[in-house]
C-alpha atoms as one frame of an Amber mdcrd trajectory, in Angstrom:
protein
   2.968  -3.491   0.912   1.308  -5.541   3.119   4.089  -8.260   3.951   6.310
  -5.948   4.882   3.808  -3.403   6.980   3.705  -6.792   9.077   7.580  -7.391
   8.956   7.997  -3.399  10.252   4.977  -3.780  13.015   6.807  -6.872  14.499
   9.934  -5.890  14.456   9.004  -2.326  16.223   7.501  -3.511  18.567  10.868
  -5.797  18.860  12.069  -2.388  19.327  12.198  -1.760  23.739  14.331  -4.350
  24.160  17.613  -1.994  22.433  20.834  -2.775  20.108  23.871  -3.958  20.849
  22.579  -6.252  23.648  23.147  -9.688  24.601  20.880 -11.149  27.549  22.218
 -13.743  30.590  19.655 -15.870  30.611  18.606 -19.751  32.029  16.106 -20.409
  28.971  17.406 -19.805  25.185  15.936 -17.695  23.145  15.738 -20.372  20.339
  15.494 -24.227  21.132  17.821 -26.297  18.519  19.839 -29.607  18.207  19.183
 -32.847  20.066  19.876 -30.970  23.571  17.356 -32.301  26.171  14.608 -30.042
  27.961  15.534 -31.087  30.772  18.991 -30.206  30.911  17.424 -25.764  30.420
  15.288 -27.115  33.085  17.956 -27.684  35.713  20.025 -24.737  35.115  19.971
 -21.955  38.165  19.029 -18.866  37.500  20.341 -15.666  37.096  21.130 -14.010
  40.187  21.406 -10.145  41.898  24.690 -11.786  43.470  26.050 -12.984  39.366
  25.140  -9.245  37.798  26.982  -7.474  40.604  29.921  -9.666  40.087  29.843
  -8.995  36.091  29.017  -5.360  36.931  32.105  -5.297  38.783  34.399  -7.282
  36.229  33.173  -6.454  32.699  35.339  -4.329  30.434  33.223  -4.602  27.777
  29.988  -3.512  28.418  29.396  -0.191  28.152  26.127  -0.630  29.958  24.035
  -3.656  31.681  20.750  -3.462  33.723  19.511  -6.766  35.954  15.648  -7.090
  34.729  12.617  -8.869  35.980   9.076  -8.763  35.303   5.197 -10.398  35.472
   2.230  -9.134  34.165  -1.501  -8.897  35.349  -0.323  -7.104  38.664  -3.591
  -4.436  39.603  -2.527  -1.219  40.183  -4.898   0.689  42.125  -5.827   4.234
  43.263  -8.777   5.098  44.977 -12.015   3.792  42.906  -9.407   3.325  39.285
  -7.177   0.570  38.743  -6.079  -1.296  35.941  -4.097  -4.249  35.030  -0.346
  -4.063  34.159   2.856  -5.104  33.758   5.418  -4.331  36.002   8.904  -4.652
  35.480  11.986  -4.270  38.438  15.031  -2.763  36.643  18.439  -1.628  38.163
  19.773   1.689  37.431  21.180   1.643  33.906  18.090   0.175  32.150  17.476
   3.424  30.262  21.243   3.145  28.926  20.378  -0.323  27.358  16.829   0.942
  25.467  15.422   4.506  25.397  12.586   5.096  28.359  10.835   8.248  26.856
   9.817   9.682  30.258   7.745  12.616  28.841   6.840  14.602  32.506   8.556
  14.069  35.420  12.006  11.979  35.630  13.493   8.749  35.184  14.892   7.015
  38.696  17.854   8.810  40.448  21.002   5.908  41.552  20.064   6.322  45.336
  16.522   6.075  44.725  17.338   2.625  42.770  20.672   1.286  45.460  17.982
   2.321  48.777  14.726   0.555  47.081  12.675   3.545  47.318   8.904   2.895
  46.387   9.310   5.035  43.223   8.244   4.242  40.335   7.485   5.631  35.855
   4.385   4.723  34.765   3.470   4.101  30.690   0.784   6.438  29.858  -2.352
   4.472  30.248  -1.456   3.788  33.707  -1.065   7.424  34.557  -4.809   8.078
  31.975  -6.423   5.560  34.257  -5.131   6.113  37.983  -5.050   9.422  37.628
  -7.885  11.012  35.179  -7.505  14.861  34.340  -5.294  15.166  36.957  -0.861
  15.343  36.595   0.318  12.423  38.501   3.618  13.201  39.224   4.761  12.691
  43.199   0.729  11.145  43.620   0.533   7.662  44.811  -0.702   4.139  43.711
  -1.224   1.059  45.557   0.729  -2.005  44.164  -0.144  -5.084  46.525  -1.338
  -3.000  49.052   2.199  -0.974  49.328   2.066   2.588  47.931   4.132   3.633
  44.791   4.978   7.040  44.296   5.043   8.076  40.025   8.477  10.446  39.605
   7.794   9.820  35.697   5.007   8.989  33.198   6.036   7.255  29.473   5.117
   9.220  25.908   2.114   7.923  24.310   2.811   4.911  22.299  -0.790   3.302
  21.487  -0.601  -0.027  20.829   0.644  -2.325  18.007  -0.573  -5.587  16.047
   1.473  -7.477  17.642   2.655  -6.307  21.668   5.707  -8.315  22.393   6.472
  -7.750  25.515   3.378  -6.107  26.442   1.368  -3.063  25.791   4.009  -0.298
  26.410   1.373   1.954  27.631   0.433  -0.448  30.661   3.750  -0.637  31.816
   5.516   0.406  35.366   8.611   0.605  35.612  10.070  -0.047  39.541  13.580
  -0.265  41.526  14.874  -4.033  41.245  15.030  -3.617  45.025  11.743  -2.732
  45.489  10.326  -5.661  43.002  12.638  -8.194  44.304  10.726  -7.281  48.020
   7.286  -7.927  46.166   7.481 -10.466  43.934  10.966 -12.378  43.480  10.548
 -15.974  44.419  12.717 -19.553  44.189  10.621 -19.456  40.636  11.506 -16.108
  39.125  13.439 -15.737  36.276  15.398 -12.479  35.902  17.873 -11.668  33.585
  21.014  -9.618  32.648  20.927  -7.228  29.665  24.152  -6.091  28.767  25.357
  -3.377  26.211  28.311  -3.645  24.079  30.329  -1.043  21.935  29.736  -0.454
  18.693  33.787  -0.914  17.971  33.454  -4.969  19.405  31.856  -6.366  16.041
  29.203  -8.648  16.249  29.529  -8.625  20.085  32.437 -10.960  20.484  34.259
  -9.737  22.867  31.295  -8.923  24.857  30.287 -12.440  24.171  33.632 -14.375
  25.260  33.693 -12.198  28.229  30.536 -12.693  29.904  30.811 -16.764  29.003
  34.595 -16.607  30.763  33.103 -14.357  33.892  30.326 -16.382  34.396  31.900
 -19.873  33.934  34.262 -18.774  36.783  31.654 -17.350  38.832  29.506 -20.415
  38.586  32.392 -22.788  39.463  32.144 -24.795  35.804  35.389 -27.333  34.769
  36.442 -26.871  31.075  34.618 -30.277  30.647  31.128 -29.541  31.744  28.895
 -27.329  29.515  27.446 -23.846  29.805  24.807 -23.339  32.777  23.348 -20.184
  30.934  22.330 -18.837  27.984  23.729 -15.744  26.203  20.936 -14.348  23.573
  20.634 -12.168  20.973  17.464 -10.571  19.624  19.064 -11.107  16.135  18.662
 -14.692  16.434  14.174 -13.440  17.089  14.355 -11.375  14.336  16.146 -14.212
  11.692  13.210 -16.488  12.357  10.858 -13.661  11.967  12.631 -12.094   8.826
  12.421 -16.175   7.476   9.044 -16.377   8.176   8.417 -13.297   6.003  10.691
 -14.355   3.502   8.384 -17.739   3.125   5.472 -14.965   3.409   7.117 -12.948
   0.457   7.433 -16.030  -2.007   4.314 -16.733  -2.228   3.065 -12.981  -2.800
   5.246 -13.327  -5.704   4.061 -16.980  -6.450   0.484 -15.559  -6.054   1.466
 -12.158  -8.627   2.757 -13.773 -11.160  -0.276 -15.072 -11.996  -1.943 -11.645
 -12.884   1.427 -10.387 -14.041   0.963 -13.468 -16.716  -2.451 -12.756 -17.827
  -1.461  -8.639 -18.176   1.054  -9.797 -19.923  -0.820 -11.896 -22.219  -3.320
  -9.052 -22.353  -1.038  -6.106 -23.508   0.646  -8.862 -25.856  -2.432  -8.996
 -27.606  -3.250  -5.443 -27.482   0.047  -4.367 -29.095  -0.490  -7.433 -31.542
  -4.020  -5.811 -32.712  -2.377  -2.183 -32.918   0.020  -3.579 -35.709  -2.474
  -5.392 -37.462  -4.721  -1.885 -37.539  -1.647  -0.155 -38.384  -0.334  -1.655
 -41.117   0.004   0.457 -43.650   0.710   3.474 -41.314   4.117   0.800 -40.862
   4.232   0.434 -44.489   4.203   4.493 -45.282   7.339   5.090 -42.630   9.321
   2.919 -43.765   8.895   3.830 -47.468  10.037   7.308 -45.973  13.421   6.288
 -44.624  11.890   5.027 -41.293  14.793   2.108 -39.893  13.602  -1.255 -37.990
  15.185   0.064 -34.531  12.723   2.949 -34.730   9.338   1.212 -35.736  10.625
  -1.489 -33.017  11.245   1.184 -30.542   7.669   2.931 -31.273   5.554   0.021
 -30.436   7.963  -1.249 -27.470   7.636   2.265 -26.133   3.634   2.221 -26.418
   3.778  -1.522 -24.542   5.848  -0.075 -21.700   3.450   2.957 -21.316   0.346
   0.677 -21.055   2.669  -1.201 -18.107   3.599   1.760 -16.494  -0.294   2.641
 -16.775  -1.478  -0.841 -14.980   1.694  -0.058 -12.741   0.753   3.270 -11.536
  -2.810   1.933 -11.098  -1.524  -0.346  -8.770   0.398   1.925  -7.064  -2.555
   4.331  -6.437  -4.801   1.708  -4.679  -1.771   0.384  -2.427  -1.686   4.477
  -1.564  -5.211   4.254  -1.087  -5.076   1.943   1.751  -2.431   3.161   3.831
  -4.721   5.679   4.716  -7.529   3.696   5.313  -7.513   2.446   9.110  -7.014
  -0.923   9.601  -6.440  -1.027  13.527  -2.992  -1.169  14.966  -1.439  -2.064
  11.562   0.083   0.911  10.009  -0.029   0.349   5.486   3.361   2.068   4.617
   4.160   2.464   1.103   7.775   2.050   0.786  10.019   3.580  -1.613  11.887
   0.148  -3.062   8.067  -0.838  -3.486   7.171   1.946  -5.417  10.372   1.655
  -7.141  10.149  -2.408  -7.300   6.396  -2.034  -8.864   7.150   0.240 -12.006
  10.261  -1.556 -12.101   8.107  -5.076 -12.676   6.058  -2.879 -15.150   8.570
  -2.105 -17.378  10.315  -5.231 -17.347   6.616  -6.629 -18.114   6.102  -4.149
 -20.936   9.475  -4.496 -22.436   8.209  -8.763 -22.260   5.043  -8.329 -23.695
   6.140  -5.896 -26.779   9.131  -7.291 -27.850   7.065  -9.626 -30.374   4.908
  -7.657 -31.746   7.622  -4.920 -31.972   9.974  -7.247 -33.747   7.225  -8.311
 -35.866   6.004  -4.380 -36.853   9.802  -3.801 -37.716  10.473  -6.657 -40.172
   7.896  -5.843 -42.649   8.406  -5.260 -45.362   7.156  -1.877 -46.776   5.450
  -2.593 -50.174   3.895  -5.457 -48.773   2.426  -3.393 -45.893   1.360  -0.472
 -47.818  -0.646  -3.108 -49.806  -2.572  -4.098 -46.946  -6.160  -4.038 -46.508
């Protein structure tokens, strides 16, 4: 449950990047093979002109956005200030990923195209810069330039792994307005392109982006791509691989407890058979079949194991109510079924030998037992 909760927390922190989305960037998400790092370094960064070119020509995309960001930027309003992550985005960004505006509104196309000084801020920014008042319509300063708040996002709270930064301290600006303040020759913007659900694996979209961008950059057939098309799935697979190892380690450690518990139940059942030998003899003399005696003791072993499993589940359920900072521990139905299933299997494995021994007792000898 702890491993699953950690994995869920990390994947939820990546949810802001959207689904069915490809990212056109200078750098790959994961480095692999023998490709020298300096070749990646020599690649040109993605440009606004390339974004506009793809926007005009891509047929397999349902939406696309130019994105660039920078962290540690101080936002000010009078004596109140806060360091935030500022991102410049184009108009279709809210179709790539959800922008949950709780108060106010999203950008208009005119504001984005005209590079207006407007902003959508996170809940923590609104609370810090404009305490006790409605921030919509009010202004704050960013690098000495005034920006008007047109929207406030709903409060999400911090997570254990705030990949991409704390969503409550994120500030969105129209991309052209962002460029005027922050864009330099060393900037690393990227293009997010969302495909259609009918495009399985986004293979058609990836192929079209590759062909168009190679044409735009004038690459010959023999030349390698001078850009990377990244998928969130690559990062999620890497995370899942790490947690698969952690899950395996958990099973190995837990197997020792299971082994000790199994021997304990087997010992209890052997003692139970020994104490009830005479009763078994009486039952068999009255016509009880071997399978009746077998299932009688096997059932008892399974019940013992299930009691232990239920106690374990109750302990884990108790942990879910204990505040563990930003880690949200959730006991899933999958783990409940798994826990009870493993308990039942251990009950069968631990009780089968005592039960077989009890079922094979000779009734005459059993009745005479002391």
